[in-house]
Short mmCIF file of C-alpha atoms in Angstrom, two decimals:
data_model
loop_
_atom_site.label_atom_id
_atom_site.label_comp_id
_atom_site.label_asym_id
_atom_site.label_seq_id
_atom_site.Cartn_x
_atom_site.Cartn_y
_atom_site.Cartn_z
CA MET V 1 9.14 95.47 297.35
CA ILE V 2 6.17 93.54 298.87
CA LEU V 3 4.10 94.49 295.88
CA ASN V 4 6.73 93.53 293.19
CA LEU V 5 6.94 90.42 294.84
CA PRO V 6 4.32 88.56 292.85
CA ASN V 7 5.73 89.52 289.71
CA ARG V 8 8.87 88.53 290.52
CA VAL V 9 7.35 84.26 291.43
CA VAL V 10 5.43 84.58 288.19
CA SER V 11 8.34 85.98 285.93
CA THR V 12 10.72 83.03 287.51
CA THR V 13 7.96 80.32 287.72
CA ARG V 14 6.44 80.77 283.81
CA PRO V 15 9.82 80.30 282.37
CA ILE V 16 10.72 77.04 284.66
CA LEU V 17 7.35 75.60 283.26
CA LEU V 18 8.00 76.16 279.75
CA ILE V 19 11.38 74.56 279.90
CA ALA V 20 9.97 71.35 281.88
CA VAL V 21 7.39 71.17 279.24
CA GLY V 22 10.05 71.43 276.64
CA ALA V 23 12.33 68.78 278.09
CA LEU V 24 9.08 66.29 278.52
CA LEU V 25 8.25 67.06 274.86
CA SER V 26 12.01 66.28 273.81
CA PHE V 27 12.90 63.77 276.55
CA GLN V 28 13.22 60.57 274.35
CA ASN V 29 14.85 62.29 271.80
CA LEU V 30 17.47 63.58 274.33
CA SER V 31 17.75 60.54 275.98
CA TYR V 32 19.18 58.53 272.95
CA TYR V 33 22.58 59.69 273.32
CA LEU V 34 22.47 61.90 276.72
CA ARG V 35 24.00 59.94 279.87
CA PHE V 36 23.72 61.27 283.35
CA ASP V 37 27.14 60.81 283.77
CA PHE V 38 30.00 62.70 285.50
CA ASN V 39 30.37 65.17 282.49
CA LEU V 40 26.67 65.74 282.87
CA ILE V 41 26.61 66.65 286.45
CA LEU V 42 29.82 68.75 286.33
CA THR V 43 27.94 70.87 283.04
CA LEU V 44 24.95 71.26 285.67
CA MET V 45 26.86 72.35 288.55
CA ALA V 46 28.70 74.82 287.04
CA LEU V 47 25.83 76.38 284.90
CA PRO V 48 24.48 78.52 287.61
CA VAL V 49 27.72 79.95 288.24
CA CYS V 50 28.43 80.81 284.54
CA ILE V 51 25.16 82.41 283.59
CA THR V 52 24.08 85.63 284.64
CA VAL V 53 20.88 87.40 284.19
CA GLU V 54 20.36 91.17 283.54
CA ARG V 55 16.27 91.64 284.32
CA HIS V 56 16.44 95.04 283.37
CA HIS V 57 17.24 94.03 279.86
CA ARG V 58 14.24 91.59 278.19
CA GLY V 59 12.70 90.28 275.20
CA SER V 60 15.68 89.30 273.04
CA TRP V 61 15.15 87.05 269.82
CA ARG V 62 18.62 85.51 269.37
CA TYR V 63 18.78 82.34 270.88
CA ALA V 64 15.18 81.98 269.14
CA VAL V 65 16.51 82.26 265.61
CA LEU V 66 19.96 80.16 266.71
CA SER V 67 17.36 77.76 268.15
CA VAL V 68 14.89 77.67 265.17
CA GLY V 69 18.22 77.55 262.84
CA LEU V 70 19.50 74.01 264.40
CA LEU V 71 16.21 72.15 264.97
CA ALA V 72 15.79 73.01 261.23
CA LEU V 73 18.98 71.89 260.01
CA TYR V 74 18.64 68.40 262.41
CA PRO V 75 16.57 66.63 259.89
CA VAL V 76 18.36 67.51 256.89
CA LEU V 77 22.05 66.85 258.74
CA LYS V 78 20.81 64.34 260.99
CA VAL V 79 23.66 65.38 263.59
CA GLN V 80 22.76 64.20 267.08
CA SER V 81 24.60 67.29 268.23
CA LEU V 82 22.06 69.69 266.21
CA PHE V 83 19.30 68.65 268.39
CA PHE V 84 20.97 68.71 271.43
CA LEU V 85 22.36 72.47 270.64
CA GLY V 86 19.13 73.42 269.52
CA PHE V 87 17.47 72.35 272.47
CA CYS V 88 19.57 74.26 274.57
CA SER V 89 19.36 77.14 272.62
CA PHE V 90 15.21 76.76 273.41
CA VAL V 91 16.36 76.94 277.29
CA LEU V 92 18.34 80.03 276.62
CA PHE V 93 15.77 81.74 274.64
CA ILE V 94 13.13 81.02 277.57
CA ILE V 95 15.15 82.44 279.81
CA ASP V 96 17.10 85.42 277.72
CA HIS V 97 13.01 86.52 276.98
CA TRP V 98 10.88 85.68 279.98
CA MET V 99 13.84 86.45 282.47
CA GLY V 100 16.33 88.77 281.08
CA LYS V 101 19.31 89.19 279.10
CA ILE V 102 21.82 86.34 279.87
CA ASN V 103 25.64 86.34 279.20
CA HIS V 104 27.17 83.91 276.12
CA LEU V 105 28.93 81.78 278.43
CA PRO V 106 26.68 79.09 279.11
CA MET V 107 26.25 78.69 275.65
CA ALA V 108 29.92 78.05 275.49
CA LEU V 109 29.87 75.64 278.41
CA LEU V 110 26.94 73.64 276.74
CA LEU V 111 28.71 73.56 273.34
CA VAL V 112 32.00 72.09 275.09
CA SER V 113 29.31 69.19 276.76
CA SER V 114 27.52 68.57 273.86
CA PRO V 115 27.94 65.00 272.61
CA PHE V 116 29.75 66.48 269.32
CA ALA V 117 32.42 67.61 271.68
CA LEU V 118 32.81 65.04 273.77
CA PHE V 119 33.01 62.88 270.72
CA ALA V 120 35.84 65.03 269.22
CA MET V 121 37.43 64.97 272.80
CA GLU V 122 37.24 61.28 273.14
CA VAL V 123 38.71 60.78 269.09
CA ILE V 124 41.15 63.49 269.71
CA GLY V 125 42.14 62.21 273.09
CA PHE V 126 43.73 58.90 271.30
CA PRO V 127 45.92 60.06 268.66
CA LEU V 128 47.41 62.77 271.67
CA ARG V 129 48.01 59.91 273.97
CA LEU V 130 50.25 58.58 271.26
CA GLU V 131 51.94 61.98 270.59
CA LEU V 132 52.27 62.76 273.83
CA THR V 133 54.20 59.49 274.43
CA GLN V 134 56.84 59.99 272.53
CA TRP V 135 57.40 63.64 273.65
CA ALA V 136 57.31 62.47 277.40
CA ALA V 137 59.69 59.95 275.94
CA PHE V 138 62.00 62.71 274.61
CA CYS V 139 62.03 64.04 277.75
CA CYS V 140 62.84 61.20 280.11
CA ARG V 141 65.77 60.01 277.97
CA TRP V 142 67.77 63.20 279.24
CA PHE V 143 67.79 61.29 282.68
CA GLU V 144 67.24 57.68 281.59
CA PRO V 145 68.76 56.94 278.30
CA ASN V 146 67.56 53.05 278.27
CA LEU V 147 63.60 54.16 277.98
CA VAL V 148 61.21 52.90 275.05
CA ALA V 149 58.29 54.34 273.84
CA GLU V 150 55.86 51.66 272.48
CA GLY V 151 52.33 52.84 271.74
CA ASN V 152 50.65 54.65 274.91
CA ARG V 153 53.73 52.95 276.95
CA LEU V 154 56.90 53.72 278.55
CA LEU V 155 59.43 51.03 279.09
CA LEU V 156 62.17 51.18 281.31
CA GLY V 157 63.33 47.52 281.94
CA GLU V 158 60.92 45.54 283.54
CA GLU V 159 59.11 48.89 284.48
CA VAL V 160 56.05 49.81 282.29
CA PHE V 161 54.31 52.82 282.45
CA ARG V 162 51.25 53.70 280.60
CA VAL V 163 49.36 56.88 279.34
CA ASP V 164 46.02 55.88 279.78
CA PRO V 165 42.43 57.40 279.28
CA GLU V 166 42.99 59.08 282.98
CA CYS V 167 45.98 60.81 281.93
CA MET V 168 44.59 62.61 278.64
CA GLY V 169 41.09 61.59 278.15
CA LEU V 170 37.75 62.98 278.16
CA LYS V 171 37.38 63.12 281.59
CA LEU V 172 40.20 65.02 282.28
CA MET V 173 39.62 67.68 279.28
CA ASN V 174 35.79 68.60 279.92
CA THR V 175 36.69 69.21 283.73
CA THR V 176 39.71 71.55 282.91
CA PHE V 177 37.70 73.45 280.55
CA VAL V 178 34.57 73.78 282.38
CA LEU V 179 36.21 75.03 285.38
CA GLY V 180 37.88 77.22 282.96
CA LEU V 181 34.66 78.54 282.16
CA ALA V 182 33.93 79.09 285.53
CA PHE V 183 36.59 81.01 286.55
CA LEU V 184 36.13 83.32 283.60
CA ALA V 185 32.19 83.97 285.11
CA TYR V 186 33.60 84.84 288.45
CA PHE V 187 36.43 86.98 286.80
CA GLN V 188 33.85 88.98 284.63
CA ARG V 189 31.74 89.25 287.83
CA LYS V 190 34.27 90.49 289.33
CA ARG V 191 36.01 93.10 287.09
CA ASN V 192 32.28 93.64 285.63
CA GLN V 193 33.58 93.17 282.02
CA PHE V 194 32.57 90.36 279.81
CA LEU V 195 35.09 88.75 277.13
CA PRO V 196 33.90 88.89 273.62
CA LEU V 197 32.56 85.83 271.64
CA SER V 198 35.37 85.67 269.32
CA PHE V 199 38.10 85.28 272.13
CA ILE V 200 36.85 82.34 273.35
CA PRO V 201 37.64 79.81 270.67
CA ALA V 202 41.65 80.85 270.99
CA TRP V 203 40.80 80.61 275.24
CA GLY V 204 39.95 77.02 274.39
CA LEU V 205 42.74 76.31 272.73
CA LEU V 206 45.11 77.72 275.12
CA SER V 207 43.46 75.64 277.58
CA LEU V 208 43.86 72.58 275.77
CA LEU V 209 47.48 73.30 275.78
CA LEU V 210 47.70 73.67 279.26
CA VAL V 211 46.11 70.26 279.48
CA LEU V 212 49.05 68.83 277.26
CA ILE V 213 51.67 70.31 278.69
CA GLY V 214 50.60 69.46 282.44
CA ASN V 215 50.26 65.73 281.46
CA LEU V 216 53.99 65.66 279.85
CA ILE V 217 55.23 67.12 283.07
CA ARG V 218 52.91 64.51 284.95
CA ILE V 219 54.56 61.62 282.58
CA VAL V 220 58.10 62.65 283.20
CA LEU V 221 57.35 62.99 287.28
CA ILE V 222 56.00 59.26 287.14
CA VAL V 223 58.99 57.76 285.82
CA PHE V 224 61.46 60.40 287.42
CA PHE V 225 60.14 58.97 290.66
CA ARG V 226 59.39 55.72 289.82
CA ALA V 227 55.47 56.01 290.80
CA MET V 228 53.54 52.72 289.25
CA PRO V 229 49.74 53.06 289.04
CA GLU V 230 47.57 52.55 291.67
CA THR V 231 49.80 53.64 294.32
CA PRO V 232 49.34 56.65 296.48
CA LEU V 233 52.36 58.56 295.06
CA HIS V 234 50.65 58.04 291.80
CA GLU V 235 47.96 59.27 292.17
CA ILE V 236 49.54 62.87 294.37
CA ILE V 237 51.73 63.68 291.22
CA GLY V 238 48.67 63.21 289.03
CA LEU V 239 46.74 65.79 291.39
CA VAL V 240 49.61 68.30 292.10
CA THR V 241 50.72 68.39 288.44
CA TRP V 242 47.27 69.34 287.07
CA LEU V 243 46.23 72.02 289.97
CA VAL V 244 50.17 73.54 289.49
CA TYR V 245 50.72 72.95 286.00
CA THR V 246 47.46 73.06 284.22
CA LEU V 247 44.49 74.49 286.53
CA LEU V 248 46.55 77.65 288.03
CA PRO V 249 48.03 78.67 284.56
CA LEU V 250 44.71 78.64 283.23
CA LEU V 251 43.35 80.73 286.24
CA GLY V 252 46.34 83.18 285.14
CA LEU V 253 45.42 82.42 281.43
CA THR V 254 41.73 83.30 282.06
CA TYR V 255 42.54 86.43 284.02
CA GLY V 256 44.95 87.62 281.41
CA PHE V 257 42.18 87.32 278.65
CA LEU V 258 39.59 89.35 280.52
CA ARG V 259 42.39 91.92 281.50
CA PHE V 260 43.32 92.94 277.99
CA TRP V 261 40.47 91.80 275.71
CA GLY V 262 37.66 92.35 278.41
CA LYS V 263 35.06 94.30 277.25
CA PRO V 264 33.36 96.59 280.38
CA THR V 265 29.83 95.71 281.24
CA GLU V 266 27.04 97.50 279.79
CA ALA V 267 25.73 100.64 282.31
CA LYS V 268 21.86 98.89 283.11
CA THR V 269 19.93 101.85 282.27
CA GLN V 270 18.73 100.47 278.85
CA HIS V 271 14.80 98.83 279.10
CA ARG V 272 13.69 96.97 276.10
CA SER V 273 11.00 94.12 275.93
CA ALA V 274 8.99 92.13 273.14
CA PRO V 275 5.63 91.92 273.10
CA PHE V 276 3.91 89.51 275.35
CA ARG V 277 2.26 88.35 271.84
CA ASN V 278 5.29 87.36 269.99
CA GLY V 279 7.45 85.78 272.97
CA VAL V 280 4.15 82.99 273.55
CA LEU V 281 4.31 82.55 269.39
CA MET V 282 7.87 81.93 269.38
CA THR V 283 7.46 80.02 272.13
CA LEU V 284 5.11 77.63 271.05
CA LEU V 285 7.06 77.65 267.21
CA LEU V 286 9.77 76.20 269.55
CA LEU V 287 7.70 73.57 271.57
CA GLY V 288 6.14 72.20 267.75
CA LEU V 289 9.50 71.95 266.32
CA LEU V 290 10.74 70.03 269.44
CA THR V 291 7.56 67.71 269.73
CA GLY V 292 7.60 67.08 265.93
CA ILE V 293 11.27 65.85 265.94
CA ASN V 294 10.61 64.08 269.05
CA ILE V 295 8.04 61.97 267.84
CA ASN V 296 9.70 61.13 264.41
CA ARG V 297 12.70 60.55 265.55
CA ASP V 298 13.60 57.33 264.55
CA GLU V 299 13.55 59.05 260.50
CA PHE V 300 16.13 61.78 261.68
CA ARG V 301 18.92 59.18 262.60
CA ASN V 302 21.99 59.16 260.54
CA ARG V 303 21.80 56.06 258.92
CA PRO V 304 23.36 54.54 255.52
CA LYS V 305 22.10 53.93 252.74
CA GLN V 306 21.14 50.49 251.82
CA GLN V 307 23.89 50.21 248.88
CA GLU V 308 26.52 51.32 251.11
CA LEU V 309 25.90 47.98 252.92
CA ALA V 310 27.68 46.03 250.17
CA THR V 311 30.68 44.17 250.98
CA ARG V 312 32.60 40.92 249.58
CA GLU V 313 32.20 37.62 251.18
CA LEU V 314 34.86 36.04 253.60
CA PRO V 315 35.89 32.40 253.20
CA GLY V 316 35.42 30.74 256.64
CA PHE V 317 33.68 33.29 257.93
CA THR V 318 29.69 33.39 258.37
CA ARG V 319 28.60 37.01 257.16
CA LYS V 320 25.44 38.61 259.04
CA VAL V 321 23.87 42.04 259.42
CA ASN V 322 22.88 43.18 262.67
CA ASP V 323 20.08 45.92 263.49
CA HIS V 324 22.35 48.97 263.26
CA GLN V 325 23.45 47.89 259.63
CA VAL V 326 27.04 46.76 260.67
CA VAL V 327 28.16 44.05 258.87
CA GLN V 328 29.40 41.01 260.90
CA TYR V 329 32.12 38.01 259.96
CA GLU V 330 32.75 35.57 262.49
CA ASN V 331 34.62 31.91 262.98
CA ASP V 332 36.55 30.69 265.91
CA LEU V 333 39.64 32.84 265.45
CA ALA V 334 38.12 35.80 264.79
CA LEU V 335 35.38 38.79 265.11
CA ILE V 336 35.38 40.97 262.37
CA TYR V 337 32.58 44.18 262.08
CA VAL V 338 32.72 46.30 259.14
CA LYS V 339 30.67 49.62 260.58
CA PRO V 340 28.35 51.48 258.37
CA GLY V 341 29.91 54.68 256.17
CA VAL V 342 28.86 58.15 257.50
CA HIS V 343 29.16 61.66 255.94
CA PHE V 344 32.31 63.57 256.70
CA TYR V 345 31.31 65.51 259.23
CA GLY V 346 29.37 62.87 261.21
CA ALA V 347 30.29 61.12 264.13
CA ASP V 348 31.88 57.47 263.02
CA HIS V 349 31.62 54.37 265.04
CA THR V 350 34.65 54.23 266.71
CA PRO V 351 35.73 51.28 268.83
CA LEU V 352 36.84 53.79 271.18
CA ILE V 353 33.73 54.67 272.48
CA CYS V 354 31.55 51.44 271.11
CA TRP V 355 34.23 49.19 272.89
CA LYS V 356 33.84 51.01 276.35
CA GLY V 357 29.90 51.23 275.93
CA SER V 358 30.39 47.33 276.44
CA GLY V 359 32.15 47.64 279.15
CA TYR V 360 35.64 47.25 278.01
CA GLN V 361 38.83 49.13 279.11
CA PHE V 362 41.47 50.24 276.74
CA ARG V 363 45.01 49.29 277.42
CA ASN V 364 48.34 49.31 275.37
CA GLU V 365 47.13 51.45 272.52
CA ARG V 366 49.46 51.85 269.53
CA ILE V 367 50.14 52.32 265.84
CA LEU V 368 50.86 49.06 263.70
CA THR V 369 52.80 49.23 261.03
CA LEU V 370 52.31 46.77 257.87
CA GLY V 371 54.36 47.50 254.90
CA GLU V 372 52.67 51.17 254.04
CA GLN V 373 49.69 51.00 256.00
CA GLN V 374 49.03 52.27 259.49
CA ILE V 375 46.42 50.18 261.50
CA PHE V 376 45.25 51.40 265.33
CA ALA V 377 45.80 48.78 267.80
CA ALA V 378 45.06 48.16 271.38
CA GLU V 379 44.11 45.52 274.07
CA LEU V 380 40.45 44.99 275.60
CA LEU V 381 40.28 44.24 279.08
CA GLN V 382 37.73 43.10 280.97
CA ASN V 383 37.14 41.60 284.28
CA ASP V 384 39.71 38.55 283.66
CA SER V 385 39.48 38.13 279.54
CA LYS V 386 41.68 39.83 277.45
CA LEU V 387 41.07 40.50 273.42
CA PHE V 388 43.26 42.26 270.79
CA THR V 389 41.49 44.74 268.36
CA ALA V 390 42.54 46.97 265.68
CA TRP V 391 40.68 49.12 263.05
CA TRP V 392 41.03 51.53 260.05
CA TYR V 393 39.13 53.01 257.59
CA ASP V 394 38.40 51.73 254.12
CA ASN V 395 36.38 53.15 250.91
CA GLY V 396 37.46 50.46 248.97
CA SER V 397 39.99 52.28 246.89
CA HIS V 398 41.95 54.01 250.03
CA GLN V 399 42.95 52.79 253.31
CA THR V 400 43.48 55.29 256.30
CA ILE V 401 43.49 55.85 260.47
CA SER V 402 43.38 59.72 259.77
CA GLN V 403 40.14 61.35 260.88
CA TRP V 404 41.26 63.93 258.69
CA ASP V 405 42.20 61.95 255.70
CA TRP V 406 39.08 60.03 255.21
CA ARG V 407 36.68 63.02 256.15
CA TRP V 408 38.65 65.49 253.77
CA ARG V 409 38.51 62.67 250.94
CA MET V 410 34.99 62.18 251.55
CA ALA V 411 34.20 65.97 251.31
CA LYS V 412 36.13 65.64 247.46
CA GLY V 413 33.33 63.40 246.95
CA GLU V 414 35.46 59.99 246.96
CA PRO V 415 33.28 57.09 248.20
CA SER V 416 32.05 56.63 251.67
CA PHE V 417 34.39 55.23 254.48
CA ARG V 418 33.38 52.21 256.66
CA LEU V 419 35.17 51.46 259.87
CA ILE V 420 36.75 48.33 259.84
CA ASN V 421 37.35 46.24 263.20
CA LEU V 422 38.95 43.07 263.44
CA THR V 423 39.24 41.45 267.13
CA CYS V 424 41.05 38.02 268.01
CA SER V 425 41.97 36.85 271.05
CA SER V 426 45.47 36.46 271.06
CA GLU V 427 48.28 38.92 269.40
CA GLU V 428 49.29 36.31 266.99
CA GLU V 429 46.07 35.70 265.56
CA LEU V 430 45.21 39.87 265.09
CA HIS V 431 48.96 39.96 262.97
CA HIS V 432 48.09 37.04 260.76
CA GLN V 433 44.18 38.31 260.00
CA LEU V 434 45.50 41.65 259.79
CA GLN V 435 48.11 40.05 257.08
CA SER V 436 45.41 38.79 255.16
CA LEU V 437 42.74 41.68 255.30
CA LEU V 438 44.98 44.01 254.02
CA SER V 439 45.73 42.13 251.39
CA HIS V 440 42.61 42.62 249.68
CA SER V 441 39.75 45.07 250.64
CA LEU V 442 36.08 43.71 252.21
CA ILE V 443 35.06 46.98 250.36
CA PRO V 444 34.09 46.93 246.64
CA ASP V 445 35.49 49.29 244.47
CA SER V 446 32.12 50.67 243.40
CA VAL V 447 30.82 51.31 246.79
#
């Protein structure tokens, strides 16, 4: 035991140093979009729980191949999540190759916490909250026939119940998925089994369904007991329903998946290791890719083509283009942003993220129907100020609020869609400006 201690220390120190070097070489690019927030802290806390290392089985190249592929695609597709996942695959390769074979749950955990997944949760959470409000209204009418659903609000006389991001938002979904993966890791160790990678997506979809069901029950109970926001009863109902109707069923779901589809862990008899020299060469190759991308990071931003910035003049507004190639129209009554187009697979510049980044909170989210056109709308709150905002996607010939619609049209070759965001200081002015903007598109038909 004493004779083996130095080798064990060396085998642990080397990977830690290599990961630290890779993080330093990638820091500037990672810091561009990676934020030290609740989601990152939760992921870092869950990572040691989800990872298992089999020291008898070393030398795998699977994460090295994945890392090279992702880092090679990043300059071509210019999707930030590819760099993040490429770096994460590099870290997993170092552990997998230099310390011992690891399971696939860490990659699932990092994928759930990637910028793409967090963006998808934020964007999908918005229409889900609106739909959840309609479902809750349907259920509540069994005991409150006069209840009315309006956007993300339930109106019962003078009482207003909101389905806010805290009910069906990024933090809740990410927390549920991360804890679910921690449950899965625990049961895998306890039962000496593992869940095949092909079953993880189905497990994730069912986990999302449990989040929806738990939140639906939560809203119904809040209305039934008249538990207004910022009251102890409101918070108690939220915590209890999350534990009883989401977390505990997720615990049973995870156990059931492993019981019916789990595979026995291989007996620890095989010993395999790749040549030391090959591992060093692959590590140097990945460090070189990370360094090269980090040095040239500004060339790999997902910027639009210059011709895509073409927009029409708007009488009565001053027009300018900012550093992020966003076209801005402004006067005393309204502020209009025309965001640059992105590829159909890329993350768009949704106000759900941009306004929150400026310190605003979204309230009273809803869908406005003006003629045949639907528009997303919401109130923006910051301290004592309130603004009214609306947004939609436009490519000069078609306007939509559906993520699937504009992405599918672009995938088929239609012109690039731009996000148009209108903000006013009053709701009346917002409706007036919307009527004017929707009557003629700001985007030329030729774009």
